[in-house]
mmCIF file of C-alpha atoms and ligand atoms in Angstrom:
data_model
loop_
_atom_site.group_PDB
_atom_site.id
_atom_site.type_symbol
_atom_site.label_atom_id
_atom_site.label_comp_id
_atom_site.label_asym_id
_atom_site.label_seq_id
_atom_site.Cartn_x
_atom_site.Cartn_y
_atom_site.Cartn_z
ATOM 1 C CA MET U 1 30.885 71.452 171.798
ATOM 2 C CA SER U 2 28.083 71.142 169.297
ATOM 3 C CA ILE U 3 27.596 68.888 166.266
ATOM 4 C CA LEU U 4 25.584 70.337 163.390
ATOM 5 C CA PRO U 5 24.644 68.588 160.149
ATOM 6 C CA VAL U 6 25.797 70.296 156.945
ATOM 7 C CA SER U 7 23.377 73.246 156.523
ATOM 8 C CA ALA U 8 23.294 77.003 156.025
ATOM 9 C CA LEU U 9 23.384 77.397 159.799
ATOM 10 C CA ALA U 10 26.463 75.175 160.135
ATOM 11 C CA ILE U 11 28.263 77.143 157.431
ATOM 12 C CA GLU U 12 27.360 80.450 159.051
ATOM 13 C CA ARG U 13 28.579 79.286 162.487
ATOM 14 C CA THR U 14 31.786 77.969 160.917
ATOM 15 C CA LEU U 15 32.537 81.275 159.183
ATOM 16 C CA HIS U 16 31.894 83.140 162.406
ATOM 17 C CA LEU U 17 34.256 80.927 164.425
ATOM 18 C CA LEU U 18 36.989 81.088 161.751
ATOM 19 C CA ALA U 19 36.839 84.883 161.748
ATOM 20 C CA GLN U 20 37.353 84.778 165.511
ATOM 21 C CA LYS U 21 40.521 82.681 165.020
ATOM 22 C CA LYS U 22 38.807 79.598 166.398
ATOM 23 C CA VAL U 23 38.944 76.079 164.943
ATOM 24 C CA VAL U 24 36.135 73.924 163.519
ATOM 25 C CA ALA U 25 36.077 70.215 162.655
ATOM 26 C CA LEU U 26 34.887 69.837 159.061
ATOM 27 C CA PRO U 27 34.267 66.798 156.851
ATOM 28 C CA THR U 28 36.277 66.125 153.705
ATOM 29 C CA GLU U 29 36.116 63.172 151.329
ATOM 30 C CA THR U 30 39.269 61.720 152.978
ATOM 31 C CA VAL U 31 38.977 62.247 156.741
ATOM 32 C CA TYR U 32 37.612 64.950 159.051
ATOM 33 C CA GLY U 33 39.927 67.973 159.366
ATOM 34 C CA LEU U 34 40.442 70.486 162.176
ATOM 35 C CA ALA U 35 40.300 73.753 160.248
ATOM 36 C CA GLY U 36 41.613 77.211 161.030
ATOM 37 C CA ASP U 37 42.542 80.426 159.187
ATOM 38 C CA ALA U 38 45.903 79.871 157.448
ATOM 39 C CA PHE U 39 46.852 83.557 157.830
ATOM 40 C CA GLU U 40 46.335 83.693 161.600
ATOM 41 C CA GLY U 41 49.029 82.411 163.946
ATOM 42 C CA GLU U 42 46.581 82.329 166.841
ATOM 43 C CA ALA U 43 44.215 79.972 165.018
ATOM 44 C CA ILE U 44 47.079 77.734 163.922
ATOM 45 C CA ALA U 45 48.521 77.595 167.435
ATOM 46 C CA LEU U 46 45.083 76.510 168.635
ATOM 47 C CA ILE U 47 45.103 73.650 166.112
ATOM 48 C CA TYR U 48 48.502 72.406 167.303
ATOM 49 C CA ASN U 49 47.400 72.727 170.899
ATOM 50 C CA THR U 50 44.067 70.943 170.411
ATOM 51 C CA LYS U 51 45.781 68.058 168.637
ATOM 52 C CA LYS U 52 48.788 68.056 170.994
ATOM 53 C CA ARG U 53 50.839 68.062 167.828
ATOM 54 C CA PRO U 54 54.529 69.023 167.801
ATOM 55 C CA ILE U 55 54.910 72.381 166.068
ATOM 56 C CA PHE U 56 57.717 71.172 163.804
ATOM 57 C CA ASN U 57 55.143 69.163 161.854
ATOM 58 C CA PRO U 58 53.629 71.388 159.121
ATOM 59 C CA LEU U 59 49.979 71.504 158.033
ATOM 60 C CA ILE U 60 48.203 71.239 154.698
ATOM 61 C CA ALA U 61 46.792 74.525 153.354
ATOM 62 C CA HIS U 62 43.359 73.813 151.880
ATOM 63 C CA VAL U 63 42.100 75.971 149.019
ATOM 64 C CA SER U 64 39.003 76.289 146.883
ATOM 65 C CA SER U 65 40.812 76.982 143.588
ATOM 66 C CA ILE U 66 44.217 76.844 141.903
ATOM 67 C CA ASP U 67 44.197 80.668 141.782
ATOM 68 C CA MET U 68 44.184 80.742 145.559
ATOM 69 C CA VAL U 69 47.351 78.606 145.656
ATOM 70 C CA GLU U 70 49.171 81.064 143.416
ATOM 71 C CA ASP U 71 48.914 83.733 146.131
ATOM 72 C CA PHE U 72 51.335 81.852 148.373
ATOM 73 C CA ALA U 73 53.085 79.098 146.381
ATOM 74 C CA ASP U 74 54.827 78.655 143.025
ATOM 75 C CA VAL U 75 52.724 76.616 140.616
ATOM 76 C CA ASP U 76 54.630 75.476 137.527
ATOM 77 C CA ALA U 77 53.035 73.956 134.440
ATOM 78 C CA ARG U 78 53.351 70.359 135.652
ATOM 79 C CA ALA U 79 51.820 71.103 139.038
ATOM 80 C CA TYR U 80 49.033 73.065 137.371
ATOM 81 C CA ASN U 81 48.241 70.191 135.070
ATOM 82 C CA ILE U 82 48.004 67.701 137.935
ATOM 83 C CA MET U 83 45.816 69.992 140.035
ATOM 84 C CA ARG U 84 43.455 70.501 137.107
ATOM 85 C CA ARG U 85 43.185 66.784 136.655
ATOM 86 C CA PHE U 86 42.684 65.685 140.257
ATOM 87 C CA TRP U 87 41.197 68.613 142.204
ATOM 88 C CA PRO U 88 38.992 68.770 144.112
ATOM 89 C CA GLY U 89 40.144 65.411 145.420
ATOM 90 C CA PRO U 90 42.381 63.309 147.664
ATOM 91 C CA LEU U 91 45.728 64.653 146.393
ATOM 92 C CA THR U 92 48.129 67.019 148.198
ATOM 93 C CA LEU U 93 51.077 68.651 146.418
ATOM 94 C CA VAL U 94 54.160 70.014 148.168
ATOM 95 C CA LEU U 95 55.182 73.224 146.394
ATOM 96 C CA PRO U 96 57.801 75.981 146.858
ATOM 97 C CA LEU U 97 56.473 78.639 149.240
ATOM 98 C CA LYS U 98 56.255 82.251 148.035
ATOM 99 C CA PRO U 99 57.841 84.279 150.826
ATOM 100 C CA SER U 100 55.687 87.268 149.836
ATOM 101 C CA GLY U 101 52.454 85.336 150.514
ATOM 102 C CA SER U 102 50.300 85.819 153.605
ATOM 103 C CA LEU U 103 50.446 82.262 154.896
ATOM 104 C CA HIS U 104 51.501 82.247 158.541
ATOM 105 C CA LYS U 105 54.917 80.655 159.257
ATOM 106 C CA LEU U 106 53.401 78.312 161.837
ATOM 107 C CA ALA U 107 51.388 76.645 159.072
ATOM 108 C CA THR U 108 54.537 75.486 157.289
ATOM 109 C CA ALA U 109 56.625 75.034 160.456
ATOM 110 C CA GLY U 110 59.169 77.392 158.933
ATOM 111 C CA LEU U 111 59.854 75.207 155.843
ATOM 112 C CA ASP U 112 60.335 76.805 152.434
ATOM 113 C CA THR U 113 57.685 74.499 150.979
ATOM 114 C CA VAL U 114 53.951 74.224 151.557
ATOM 115 C CA ALA U 115 51.509 71.335 151.179
ATOM 116 C CA VAL U 116 48.272 72.250 149.340
ATOM 117 C CA ARG U 117 45.009 70.512 148.555
ATOM 118 C CA GLN U 118 41.497 71.325 147.367
ATOM 119 C CA PRO U 119 39.060 69.088 149.227
ATOM 120 C CA GLN U 120 35.613 68.106 147.998
ATOM 121 C CA GLY U 121 32.248 69.153 149.371
ATOM 122 C CA VAL U 122 31.265 71.605 152.077
ATOM 123 C CA PHE U 123 34.892 72.238 153.098
ATOM 124 C CA SER U 124 35.686 73.757 149.684
ATOM 125 C CA LYS U 125 32.461 75.725 149.754
ATOM 126 C CA ILE U 126 33.401 77.275 153.094
ATOM 127 C CA ILE U 127 36.876 78.255 151.822
ATOM 128 C CA ASP U 128 35.266 79.777 148.765
ATOM 129 C CA ILE U 129 33.051 81.994 150.886
ATOM 130 C CA TYR U 130 35.777 82.774 153.443
ATOM 131 C CA GLN U 131 38.210 83.648 150.631
ATOM 132 C CA ARG U 132 41.270 82.546 152.576
ATOM 133 C CA PRO U 133 43.043 79.201 152.700
ATOM 134 C CA LEU U 134 42.315 77.015 155.741
ATOM 135 C CA VAL U 135 44.947 74.832 157.329
ATOM 136 C CA ALA U 136 43.600 71.511 158.531
ATOM 137 C CA PRO U 137 45.296 68.431 159.904
ATOM 138 C CA SER U 138 43.191 65.353 160.511
ATOM 139 C CA ALA U 139 40.852 66.060 163.451
ATOM 140 C CA ASN U 140 42.399 63.576 165.877
ATOM 141 C CA ARG U 141 44.805 63.894 168.752
ATOM 142 C CA SER U 142 48.344 63.465 167.462
ATOM 143 C CA GLY U 143 49.175 59.790 167.101
ATOM 144 C CA ARG U 144 45.565 58.550 167.194
ATOM 145 C CA LEU U 145 43.478 57.183 164.346
ATOM 146 C CA SER U 146 42.160 59.716 161.844
ATOM 147 C CA PRO U 147 38.407 60.279 162.238
ATOM 148 C CA THR U 148 36.044 59.364 159.420
ATOM 149 C CA THR U 149 32.809 60.256 161.251
ATOM 150 C CA ALA U 150 31.679 63.229 163.345
ATOM 151 C CA ARG U 151 31.242 60.848 166.284
ATOM 152 C CA ALA U 152 34.906 59.768 166.082
ATOM 153 C CA VAL U 153 35.970 63.442 166.206
ATOM 154 C CA ALA U 154 33.762 64.046 169.238
ATOM 155 C CA ASP U 155 35.107 60.932 171.005
ATOM 156 C CA ASP U 156 38.695 62.022 170.475
ATOM 157 C CA LEU U 157 38.615 65.823 170.802
ATOM 158 C CA GLY U 158 35.520 66.308 172.963
ATOM 159 C CA ASP U 159 35.002 69.799 174.345
ATOM 160 C CA SER U 160 38.353 71.057 173.092
ATOM 161 C CA VAL U 161 36.533 71.917 169.845
ATOM 162 C CA ASP U 162 33.516 74.276 169.664
ATOM 163 C CA LEU U 163 31.875 72.922 166.551
ATOM 164 C CA ILE U 164 31.868 69.736 164.488
ATOM 165 C CA VAL U 165 30.088 69.856 161.137
ATOM 166 C CA ASP U 166 28.640 66.411 160.438
ATOM 167 C CA GLY U 167 28.828 65.443 156.769
ATOM 168 C CA GLY U 168 28.285 61.734 157.425
ATOM 169 C CA PRO U 169 30.989 59.087 156.965
ATOM 170 C CA CYS U 170 33.864 60.176 154.686
ATOM 171 C CA SER U 171 33.511 58.679 151.211
ATOM 172 C CA ILE U 172 37.221 57.774 150.852
ATOM 173 C CA GLY U 173 38.155 57.264 154.496
ATOM 174 C CA ILE U 174 41.939 57.504 154.220
ATOM 175 C CA GLU U 175 44.069 60.665 154.073
ATOM 176 C CA SER U 176 45.150 62.303 150.836
ATOM 177 C CA THR U 177 48.106 61.086 148.797
ATOM 178 C CA ILE U 178 51.030 63.533 149.163
ATOM 179 C CA ILE U 179 53.498 64.077 146.320
ATOM 180 C CA LYS U 180 56.377 66.443 145.590
ATOM 181 C CA LEU U 181 57.237 67.030 141.956
ATOM 182 C CA GLY U 182 60.908 67.336 141.082
ATOM 183 C CA GLU U 183 63.109 67.810 138.051
ATOM 184 C CA GLU U 184 64.779 64.419 138.357
ATOM 185 C CA HIS U 185 61.938 62.481 139.915
ATOM 186 C CA ASP U 186 58.582 62.900 141.584
ATOM 187 C CA LEU U 187 58.372 61.728 145.189
ATOM 188 C CA LEU U 188 55.474 59.910 146.817
ATOM 189 C CA LEU U 189 55.659 61.320 150.357
ATOM 190 C CA ARG U 190 52.526 59.608 151.654
ATOM 191 C CA PRO U 191 50.409 56.983 149.897
ATOM 192 C CA GLY U 192 46.757 57.917 150.323
ATOM 193 C CA GLY U 193 43.289 58.143 148.837
ATOM 194 C CA LEU U 194 44.472 58.656 145.249
ATOM 195 C CA PRO U 195 46.263 55.550 143.923
ATOM 196 C CA PRO U 196 49.803 56.458 142.712
ATOM 197 C CA GLU U 197 49.190 54.601 139.451
ATOM 198 C CA GLN U 198 46.617 57.238 138.477
ATOM 199 C CA ILE U 199 49.118 60.060 139.013
ATOM 200 C CA GLU U 200 51.800 58.227 137.032
ATOM 201 C CA LEU U 201 49.401 57.958 134.103
ATOM 202 C CA VAL U 202 49.201 61.754 133.988
ATOM 203 C CA THR U 203 52.888 62.579 134.659
ATOM 204 C CA GLY U 204 54.126 59.789 132.434
ATOM 205 C CA ARG U 205 56.787 58.681 134.893
ATOM 206 C CA ALA U 206 57.102 56.521 137.985
ATOM 207 C CA LEU U 207 56.725 58.094 141.423
ATOM 208 C CA LYS U 208 59.755 57.439 143.599
ATOM 209 C CA GLN U 209 58.665 55.717 146.777
ATOM 210 C CA TYR U 210 59.215 57.606 149.968
ATOM 211 C CA ASP U 211 61.704 55.914 152.283
ATOM 212 C CA GLN U 212 62.734 56.638 155.858
ATOM 213 C CA GLN U 213 65.895 58.418 154.659
ATOM 214 C CA ASP U 214 63.701 61.063 153.135
ATOM 215 C CA ALA U 215 62.235 61.684 156.583
ATOM 216 C CA ILE U 216 63.006 65.357 156.450
ATOM 217 C CA GLN U 217 60.720 65.658 153.426
ATOM 218 C CA ALA U 218 57.623 64.578 155.325
ATOM 219 C CA PRO U 219 58.028 65.327 159.005
ATOM 220 C CA GLY U 220 54.794 63.591 159.911
ATOM 221 C CA MET U 221 55.744 60.249 158.465
ATOM 222 C CA LEU U 222 57.251 58.733 161.594
ATOM 223 C CA ARG U 223 56.851 54.998 161.702
ATOM 224 C CA SER U 224 54.658 54.658 164.768
ATOM 225 C CA HIS U 225 51.455 56.427 163.919
ATOM 226 C CA TYR U 226 47.706 55.957 163.904
ATOM 227 C CA ALA U 227 48.134 54.035 167.116
ATOM 228 C CA PRO U 228 45.248 51.976 168.450
ATOM 229 C CA ARG U 229 45.737 50.637 171.998
ATOM 230 C CA ALA U 230 45.664 47.023 170.847
ATOM 231 C CA GLN U 231 48.618 45.443 169.066
ATOM 232 C CA LEU U 232 48.071 44.537 165.443
ATOM 233 C CA ARG U 233 49.193 41.207 163.954
ATOM 234 C CA LEU U 234 49.431 41.828 160.227
ATOM 235 C CA ASN U 235 48.952 39.395 157.333
ATOM 236 C CA ALA U 236 47.233 36.928 159.677
ATOM 237 C CA GLN U 237 46.408 33.556 158.120
ATOM 238 C CA ASP U 238 44.388 32.423 161.141
ATOM 239 C CA VAL U 239 42.862 33.777 164.348
ATOM 240 C CA ARG U 240 44.507 33.040 167.701
ATOM 241 C CA PRO U 241 42.700 32.802 171.041
ATOM 242 C CA SER U 242 41.440 36.128 172.444
ATOM 243 C CA GLU U 243 42.120 38.081 169.261
ATOM 244 C CA ALA U 244 39.676 40.291 167.408
ATOM 245 C CA LEU U 245 39.779 40.035 163.616
ATOM 246 C CA LEU U 246 39.949 42.743 160.981
ATOM 247 C CA ALA U 247 39.095 40.708 157.927
ATOM 248 C CA PHE U 248 39.374 41.414 154.210
ATOM 249 C CA GLY U 249 37.861 39.193 151.544
ATOM 250 C CA PRO U 250 37.177 35.488 152.134
ATOM 251 C CA THR U 251 36.568 34.344 155.708
ATOM 252 C CA LEU U 252 39.514 32.689 157.475
ATOM 253 C CA PRO U 253 38.962 29.000 158.369
ATOM 254 C CA ASN U 254 38.820 29.634 162.130
ATOM 255 C CA ALA U 255 37.360 33.130 162.035
ATOM 256 C CA ASP U 256 34.596 32.039 164.407
ATOM 257 C CA ILE U 257 36.984 32.010 167.402
ATOM 258 C CA ALA U 258 37.573 35.767 167.084
ATOM 259 C CA ILE U 259 36.218 37.837 169.983
ATOM 260 C CA ARG U 260 34.655 39.966 167.280
ATOM 261 C CA SER U 261 35.246 40.192 163.579
ATOM 262 C CA LEU U 262 34.663 43.046 161.114
ATOM 263 C CA ASN U 263 35.245 42.624 157.390
ATOM 264 C CA LEU U 264 36.661 45.669 155.545
ATOM 265 C CA SER U 265 35.247 44.320 152.299
ATOM 266 C CA PRO U 266 33.855 40.786 152.060
ATOM 267 C CA ASP U 267 34.284 40.765 148.271
ATOM 268 C CA GLY U 268 37.782 42.205 148.421
ATOM 269 C CA ARG U 269 37.185 45.737 147.112
ATOM 270 C CA LEU U 270 39.991 48.146 148.110
ATOM 271 C CA ILE U 271 37.820 51.269 147.812
ATOM 272 C CA GLU U 272 35.362 49.863 150.303
ATOM 273 C CA ALA U 273 38.191 48.701 152.583
ATOM 274 C CA ALA U 274 39.808 52.171 152.707
ATOM 275 C CA MET U 275 36.458 53.693 153.599
ATOM 276 C CA HIS U 276 35.998 51.381 156.615
ATOM 277 C CA LEU U 277 39.618 51.120 157.782
ATOM 278 C CA PHE U 278 39.841 53.696 160.594
ATOM 279 C CA ASP U 279 36.278 53.205 161.761
ATOM 280 C CA TYR U 280 36.605 49.413 162.067
ATOM 281 C CA LEU U 281 40.024 49.653 163.746
ATOM 282 C CA LYS U 282 38.461 52.030 166.260
ATOM 283 C CA GLN U 283 35.501 49.732 166.884
ATOM 284 C CA LEU U 284 37.708 46.678 167.461
ATOM 285 C CA ASP U 285 40.132 48.655 169.623
ATOM 286 C CA GLU U 286 37.240 49.812 171.804
ATOM 287 C CA LEU U 287 36.555 46.185 172.787
ATOM 288 C CA GLY U 288 39.715 46.396 174.897
ATOM 289 C CA VAL U 289 41.307 43.298 173.289
ATOM 290 C CA GLU U 290 45.077 42.896 173.471
ATOM 291 C CA LYS U 291 45.523 41.898 169.849
ATOM 292 C CA ILE U 292 43.794 42.448 166.547
ATOM 293 C CA ALA U 293 44.639 40.005 163.763
ATOM 294 C CA VAL U 294 44.539 41.683 160.350
ATOM 295 C CA GLN U 295 44.064 39.659 157.182
ATOM 296 C CA GLU U 296 46.396 40.260 154.237
ATOM 297 C CA ILE U 297 45.489 43.142 151.927
ATOM 298 C CA PRO U 298 46.914 43.485 148.378
ATOM 299 C CA LYS U 299 49.578 46.161 147.959
ATOM 300 C CA HIS U 300 48.484 47.844 144.736
ATOM 301 C CA GLY U 301 46.229 50.867 144.139
ATOM 302 C CA LEU U 302 44.548 52.020 147.350
ATOM 303 C CA GLY U 303 46.001 48.925 149.020
ATOM 304 C CA LEU U 304 49.336 50.739 149.231
ATOM 305 C CA ALA U 305 47.864 53.413 151.498
ATOM 306 C CA ILE U 306 45.909 50.852 153.536
ATOM 307 C CA ASN U 307 49.044 48.759 154.144
ATOM 308 C CA ASP U 308 51.019 51.901 155.000
ATOM 309 C CA ARG U 309 48.498 52.922 157.694
ATOM 310 C CA LEU U 310 48.332 49.378 159.074
ATOM 311 C CA ALA U 311 52.135 49.139 159.276
ATOM 312 C CA ARG U 312 52.232 52.391 161.237
ATOM 313 C CA ALA U 313 49.421 51.244 163.529
ATOM 314 C CA ALA U 314 51.371 48.016 164.164
ATOM 315 C CA ALA U 315 54.792 49.623 164.734
ATOM 316 C CA PRO U 316 56.235 49.336 168.245
ATOM 317 C CA ARG U 317 55.650 52.631 170.081
ATOM 318 C CA SER U 318 58.722 52.350 172.283
ATOM 319 C CA SER U 319 61.169 52.515 169.383
ATOM 320 C CA PHE U 320 60.413 56.196 168.941
ATOM 321 C CA GLY U 321 61.303 58.747 171.557
ATOM 322 C CA SER U 322 58.621 61.299 170.927
ATOM 323 C CA PRO U 323 54.929 60.818 170.304
ATOM 324 C CA ASP U 324 54.247 60.813 166.624
ATOM 325 C CA CYS U 325 52.822 63.613 164.776
ATOM 326 C CA ALA U 326 50.054 63.904 162.292
HETATM 327 O O1 TXA A 1 43.407 63.989 153.660
HETATM 328 C C1 TXA A 1 44.175 64.760 154.257
HETATM 329 O O2 TXA A 1 45.281 65.068 153.817
HETATM 330 C C2 TXA A 1 43.680 65.313 155.601
HETATM 331 C C3 TXA A 1 42.456 66.193 155.313
HETATM 332 C C4 TXA A 1 41.932 66.883 156.542
HETATM 333 O O3 TXA A 1 42.760 67.111 154.305
HETATM 334 N N1 TXA A 1 44.704 66.039 156.257
HETATM 335 C C5 TXA A 1 45.792 65.445 156.824
HETATM 336 O O4 TXA A 1 46.644 66.321 157.459
HETATM 337 O O5 TXA A 1 46.000 64.239 156.780
HETATM 338 P P1 TXA A 1 47.765 65.861 158.490
HETATM 339 O O6 TXA A 1 48.274 67.111 159.090
HETATM 340 O O7 TXA A 1 47.218 64.859 159.417
HETATM 341 O O8 TXA A 1 48.869 65.250 157.558
HETATM 342 C C6 TXA A 1 49.596 66.099 156.685
HETATM 343 C C7 TXA A 1 50.942 65.543 156.384
HETATM 344 C C8 TXA A 1 51.851 65.466 157.601
HETATM 345 O O9 TXA A 1 52.474 64.188 157.593
HETATM 346 C C9 TXA A 1 52.880 66.559 157.338
HETATM 347 O O10 TXA A 1 54.140 66.265 157.889
HETATM 348 C C10 TXA A 1 52.915 66.599 155.832
HETATM 349 O O11 TXA A 1 51.577 66.412 155.458
HETATM 350 N N2 TXA A 1 53.367 67.912 155.333
HETATM 351 C C11 TXA A 1 52.791 69.117 155.507
HETATM 352 N N3 TXA A 1 53.514 70.094 154.930
HETATM 353 C C12 TXA A 1 54.576 69.502 154.352
HETATM 354 C C13 TXA A 1 55.681 69.964 153.591
HETATM 355 N N4 TXA A 1 55.863 71.260 153.315
HETATM 356 N N5 TXA A 1 56.578 69.052 153.146
HETATM 357 C C14 TXA A 1 56.390 67.730 153.400
HETATM 358 N N6 TXA A 1 55.369 67.226 154.129
HETATM 359 C C15 TXA A 1 54.470 68.099 154.599
HETATM 360 MG MG1 MG A 2 46.877 63.162 160.584
#
């Protein structure tokens, strides 16, 4: 496995590996993705295998333009409008799949819909040169924390990936928001890097919150997810003996008893907190503590996605039969 900084050489090596149906870990503004050719079953199978991800859990097809989406999915006027407004960026849309398109069935796990997104930065540039969509789940083993640095990818996937392109820490640090537009209502399938309020401003109507009964709509949204080894104690008002502390905002009165403490954003900024979330959870988990106390985080804007990821990281693992997915 090699790690190369973003450069002409890194792009050339990436294109070469993709053409050989191999996978490459690439940075996006949200999290690092494990990318492969969306038309090639062999490449997609390698992604599932590297992540140990169940194959019923579909992938996001990444594109470099709206035109590229139209080759394999139906884009109506509303979807087009939203893509124009927010792409490239941390927003994924679930659209009807065009059966005539070249996307491989493994990418969509046989569903008649497909999730699409145009990421920012070098990822989009590579798709633009390659001229094919790339499927890419987050570059972590299924059920682990999503990586926001090249080092985190290397720690988790190691030699099972040939190349990691290092674009530095991800600027957003939390996965994309996933929505599905509908005639009656628009569904928020996964809160993420784009606050739902911003989407509602453009569509002019409220997004319907995803709930567990809609599970079939977002196969990867099982409750236990993003699992660190340590247990999380959410909305902590104090620190208890032998806990580490994931703080947010003002320091707790007895914060000094924490084994170690990291503050997501000392002045309470949600953008900064999202950016640090997975990295700080990983760092605290690596101490080998049994519990991590997590200070309360507001539930609006990006806070919705942060609380969603924390709730999944805190969920009991035993209540779900199979390992979780994305
Ligand atoms: O920010 C992101 O979205 C990152 C970067 C790499 O782009 N990708 C990412 O992919 O988070 P992944 O595979 O870890 O999560 C994608 C989620 C999964 O929960 C999956 O079930 C859901 O998208 N999904 C994919 N296709 C779907 C579809 N047709 N309908 C509903 N949900 C879908
Ligand atoms: Mg994931």
